[in-house]
Short mmCIF file of C-alpha atoms in Angstrom, two decimals:
data_model
loop_
_atom_site.label_atom_id
_atom_site.label_comp_id
_atom_site.label_asym_id
_atom_site.label_seq_id
_atom_site.Cartn_x
_atom_site.Cartn_y
_atom_site.Cartn_z
CA MET A 296 0.00 0.00 0.00
CA GLU A 297 2.85 2.35 0.90
CA SER A 298 4.65 1.80 -2.43
CA SER A 299 1.37 2.23 -4.28
CA SER A 300 0.77 5.49 -2.44
CA LYS A 301 4.22 6.77 -3.35
CA ALA A 302 3.68 5.82 -6.99
CA GLU A 303 0.42 7.76 -7.03
CA GLU A 304 2.07 10.76 -5.43
CA ALA A 305 4.80 10.64 -8.08
CA PHE A 306 2.15 10.49 -10.80
CA LEU A 307 0.37 13.54 -9.40
CA ALA A 308 3.67 15.42 -9.15
CA PHE A 309 4.72 14.59 -12.71
CA ASP A 310 4.68 17.68 -14.95
CA PHE A 311 2.92 16.43 -18.09
CA SER A 312 2.78 19.96 -19.55
CA ALA A 313 6.59 20.13 -19.61
CA ASP A 314 7.19 16.65 -21.07
CA ALA A 315 7.66 16.76 -24.83
CA ARG A 316 7.06 13.01 -25.16
CA TRP A 317 3.60 13.27 -23.60
CA GLN A 318 2.76 16.39 -25.61
CA THR A 319 3.69 14.63 -28.85
CA TYR A 320 1.72 11.52 -27.91
CA PHE A 321 -1.39 13.44 -26.90
CA SER A 322 -1.32 15.80 -29.90
CA ASN A 323 -1.30 12.77 -32.22
CA LEU A 324 -4.40 11.20 -30.69
CA TYR A 325 -7.32 11.33 -33.11
CA PRO A 326 -10.02 12.06 -32.40
CA THR A 327 -8.91 14.09 -29.39
CA PRO A 328 -10.42 12.41 -26.30
CA PRO A 329 -12.86 14.38 -24.13
CA MET A 330 -11.36 15.92 -21.00
CA LYS A 331 -13.02 13.40 -18.71
CA LEU A 332 -10.91 10.64 -20.36
CA VAL A 333 -7.57 12.46 -20.53
CA ASN A 334 -6.44 11.19 -17.12
CA LYS A 335 -6.88 7.59 -18.32
CA TYR A 336 -4.59 8.29 -21.28
CA LYS A 337 -2.10 9.93 -18.93
CA LYS A 338 -2.01 6.83 -16.73
CA LYS A 339 -1.42 4.46 -19.65
CA TRP A 340 1.30 6.70 -21.07
CA TYR A 341 2.90 7.18 -17.63
CA LYS A 342 3.07 3.41 -17.06
CA ALA A 343 4.61 2.81 -20.49
CA ASN A 344 7.13 5.65 -20.38
CA VAL A 345 7.88 6.56 -16.76
CA ASP A 346 6.95 3.93 -14.16
CA PRO A 347 6.19 0.36 -15.36
CA SER A 348 4.93 -0.53 -11.88
CA PHE A 349 2.25 2.17 -11.88
CA ASN A 350 -1.30 0.83 -11.52
CA VAL A 351 -3.39 2.22 -14.39
CA ASP A 352 -6.57 1.11 -12.62
CA SER A 353 -5.88 3.51 -9.78
CA THR A 354 -8.41 6.32 -9.37
CA VAL A 355 -5.66 8.87 -8.64
CA GLY A 356 -6.28 12.13 -10.44
CA ASP A 357 -9.81 11.17 -11.47
CA ALA A 358 -12.51 13.75 -10.86
CA PRO A 359 -16.27 13.47 -11.34
CA ALA A 360 -17.75 15.67 -14.05
CA GLU A 361 -19.55 18.77 -12.84
CA ALA A 362 -23.31 18.64 -13.09
CA GLY A 363 -24.47 19.92 -16.43
CA SER A 364 -20.94 20.15 -17.79
CA LYS A 365 -18.30 17.84 -19.21
CA CYS A 366 -15.55 20.46 -19.36
CA GLY A 367 -13.93 22.34 -16.51
CA ALA A 368 -13.19 26.06 -16.78
CA GLY A 369 -10.12 26.73 -18.87
CA GLN A 370 -9.89 23.19 -20.21
CA CYS A 371 -9.49 22.07 -23.77
CA ASN A 372 -12.61 21.83 -25.86
CA SER A 373 -12.24 18.77 -28.07
CA GLY A 374 -15.64 19.19 -29.64
CA THR A 375 -17.01 16.26 -27.65
CA CYS A 376 -17.86 18.55 -24.77
CA GLY A 377 -19.31 21.26 -26.96
CA SER A 378 -18.17 24.86 -26.92
CA GLY A 379 -18.67 25.53 -23.24
CA ALA A 380 -21.43 23.13 -22.23
CA SER A 381 -23.68 24.54 -19.51
CA SER A 382 -26.87 23.61 -17.72
CA ALA A 383 -28.22 27.16 -18.15
CA PRO A 384 -28.96 28.93 -21.45
CA ALA A 385 -26.04 31.08 -22.61
CA PRO A 386 -26.42 34.27 -24.63
CA SER A 387 -25.56 33.88 -28.31
CA SER A 388 -24.83 37.56 -28.90
CA GLY A 389 -23.97 40.78 -27.08
CA SER A 390 -21.44 43.59 -26.94
CA ALA A 391 -17.79 42.59 -27.24
CA PHE A 392 -15.50 43.43 -24.34
CA SER A 393 -12.58 45.81 -24.90
CA LEU A 394 -9.23 44.25 -25.76
CA GLU A 395 -7.28 47.11 -24.19
CA GLY A 396 -4.40 46.03 -21.98
CA LEU A 397 -3.33 42.96 -23.92
CA GLU A 398 0.39 42.40 -24.53
CA TYR A 399 1.03 41.57 -28.18
CA VAL A 400 3.79 39.12 -29.05
CA GLN A 401 2.92 39.05 -32.75
CA GLY A 402 1.22 41.58 -35.02
CA GLU A 403 -0.41 44.91 -34.30
CA PRO A 404 -3.05 45.61 -31.60
CA VAL A 405 -6.66 44.81 -32.52
CA SER A 406 -9.72 46.78 -31.40
CA VAL A 407 -13.36 45.67 -31.31
CA SER A 408 -14.40 49.31 -31.74
CA SER A 409 -12.46 49.93 -34.95
CA GLY A 410 -15.49 49.63 -37.23
CA LYS A 411 -14.07 46.42 -38.70
CA VAL A 412 -15.12 42.79 -38.40
CA VAL A 413 -12.94 41.14 -35.75
CA VAL A 414 -12.36 37.49 -34.84
CA VAL A 415 -11.36 37.09 -31.20
CA GLU A 416 -10.12 33.59 -30.38
CA PHE A 417 -9.00 32.15 -27.05
CA TRP A 418 -6.44 29.36 -27.11
CA ALA A 419 -3.35 27.89 -25.38
CA THR A 420 -0.15 26.18 -26.49
CA TRP A 421 -0.86 23.17 -24.22
CA CYS A 422 -4.29 22.55 -25.78
CA PRO A 423 -4.22 19.95 -28.62
CA PRO A 424 -7.53 21.06 -30.21
CA CYS A 425 -6.24 24.65 -30.16
CA ARG A 426 -3.06 23.64 -31.95
CA SER A 427 -5.04 21.67 -34.51
CA SER A 428 -7.28 24.62 -35.34
CA ILE A 429 -4.49 27.20 -35.81
CA PRO A 430 -3.66 26.35 -39.47
CA HIS A 431 -7.38 26.65 -40.32
CA LEU A 432 -7.63 30.00 -38.55
CA ASP A 433 -4.49 31.18 -40.31
CA GLN A 434 -5.91 30.26 -43.72
CA LEU A 435 -9.07 32.24 -42.96
CA TYR A 436 -6.96 35.17 -41.75
CA LYS A 437 -4.96 35.27 -44.98
CA LYS A 438 -8.12 34.87 -47.05
CA LEU A 439 -10.18 37.53 -45.26
CA LYS A 440 -7.56 40.09 -44.19
CA PRO A 441 -7.69 41.82 -47.63
CA HIS A 442 -11.41 42.35 -46.99
CA GLY A 443 -10.74 44.14 -43.72
CA VAL A 444 -11.26 41.31 -41.23
CA GLU A 445 -8.97 41.37 -38.20
CA PHE A 446 -7.96 38.33 -36.14
CA VAL A 447 -6.38 38.01 -32.71
CA GLY A 448 -5.50 34.87 -30.77
CA ILE A 449 -5.47 35.43 -27.00
CA THR A 450 -3.80 33.20 -24.42
CA SER A 451 -3.29 33.61 -20.68
CA GLU A 452 0.15 32.00 -20.78
CA ASP A 453 3.56 33.55 -20.20
CA GLU A 454 5.48 35.09 -23.08
CA ALA A 455 8.33 32.57 -23.47
CA PRO A 456 6.35 29.40 -24.35
CA VAL A 457 4.04 31.36 -26.63
CA LYS A 458 6.88 32.90 -28.62
CA GLN A 459 8.56 29.51 -28.88
CA PHE A 460 5.34 27.95 -30.15
CA ILE A 461 4.77 30.71 -32.73
CA LYS A 462 8.30 30.22 -34.03
CA LYS A 463 7.72 26.48 -34.31
CA MET A 464 4.47 26.98 -36.28
CA GLY A 465 6.17 29.25 -38.80
CA ASP A 466 4.02 30.64 -41.62
CA THR A 467 0.99 28.59 -40.51
CA PHE A 468 0.52 30.97 -37.58
CA SER A 469 0.77 34.54 -38.85
CA TYR A 470 -2.19 36.39 -37.32
CA PRO A 471 -1.79 38.66 -34.26
CA VAL A 472 -1.27 36.96 -30.91
CA ALA A 473 -1.73 38.60 -27.52
CA LEU A 474 -1.16 37.69 -23.89
CA ASP A 475 -3.85 38.13 -21.25
CA THR A 476 -1.63 37.15 -18.33
CA SER A 477 -4.07 38.44 -15.74
CA GLY A 478 -6.88 36.43 -17.31
CA SER A 479 -9.26 39.36 -16.93
CA ILE A 480 -10.32 39.67 -20.57
CA SER A 481 -10.59 35.90 -21.00
CA SER A 482 -12.78 35.73 -17.89
CA GLN A 483 -15.10 38.49 -19.11
CA TYR A 484 -15.87 36.66 -22.35
CA ALA A 485 -16.07 33.21 -20.72
CA GLU A 486 -18.36 34.30 -17.89
CA LYS A 487 -20.77 36.28 -20.05
CA PHE A 488 -21.17 33.51 -22.62
CA GLN A 489 -20.80 30.63 -20.15
CA VAL A 490 -17.86 29.14 -22.02
CA ARG A 491 -16.03 26.29 -20.27
CA GLY A 492 -13.38 25.33 -22.80
CA ILE A 493 -10.92 26.36 -25.47
CA PRO A 494 -10.44 26.90 -28.35
CA HIS A 495 -13.34 29.32 -28.60
CA ALA A 496 -13.84 32.05 -31.18
CA TYR A 497 -16.07 35.13 -31.28
CA VAL A 498 -17.12 36.98 -34.43
CA VAL A 499 -17.49 40.70 -33.72
CA ASP A 500 -19.31 42.83 -36.31
CA LYS A 501 -18.55 46.42 -37.36
CA ARG A 502 -20.70 47.77 -34.51
CA GLY A 503 -18.74 45.90 -31.88
CA GLN A 504 -21.46 43.27 -31.40
CA ILE A 505 -20.76 39.56 -31.12
CA ILE A 506 -22.94 37.83 -33.70
CA TRP A 507 -21.57 34.29 -33.32
CA HIS A 508 -19.29 32.33 -31.02
CA GLY A 509 -18.19 28.73 -30.89
CA HIS A 510 -15.45 26.28 -31.85
CA PRO A 511 -13.25 27.67 -34.68
CA MET A 512 -13.59 24.39 -36.57
CA ASP A 513 -17.39 24.69 -36.59
CA GLY A 514 -18.81 24.87 -40.12
CA ALA A 515 -20.82 27.97 -39.16
CA PHE A 516 -17.69 29.97 -38.26
CA GLU A 517 -16.67 31.28 -41.70
CA PRO A 518 -20.28 32.00 -42.84
CA ALA A 519 -20.71 34.11 -39.71
CA ILE A 520 -17.66 36.19 -40.65
CA VAL A 521 -18.97 36.66 -44.18
CA GLN A 522 -22.36 37.65 -42.80
CA ALA A 523 -20.71 40.29 -40.61
CA LEU A 524 -18.79 41.65 -43.60
CA ARG A 525 -21.94 42.04 -45.68
CA ALA A 526 -23.93 43.77 -42.95
#
């Protein structure tokens, strides 16, 4: 029992976010598993790559899903959970919050009161679905930028890992990127629209009104941008 307890403690203390082997393994899983199953994948990987004696049937790290939700706040949104599942109805539109105070690590500052159509997307380097959606977002950015559409990807991470990730992505990640290290802007959007996961994108029209929000890989995303352009 004592050795089992120590093994579980070691598992809990293991920094999966800093292990490139785990990140590569998890990013190659398709389809991306829902958050409630991620711990099971971690246990199997941990046993195969770190501690062969680890008991994968242990309940260590497991957590029951919140009532009415399959995703915890700030967690990855694989699409299985939905874009911020909630037990209460969430507003589908409303005024966009100011983006003032963001620290840009790529591109020029973006404003939701510029009179232009703006795509505001929340993401993180550690989120596999976020990483998968970036090339698609970048293609839309390059396609729609000549028509006056502005994009910004916002993360609450520190500068160093974000800059490193942007460099790694190369020309498949060219739209503006900003840091919301305090999490204040991210929280405003998430709380108002009851969003529980990332990636999550908002389409802001020329009047500064959000006309659509959801997963950036959703088929309704691009039509919403086009609709905002034509209005």
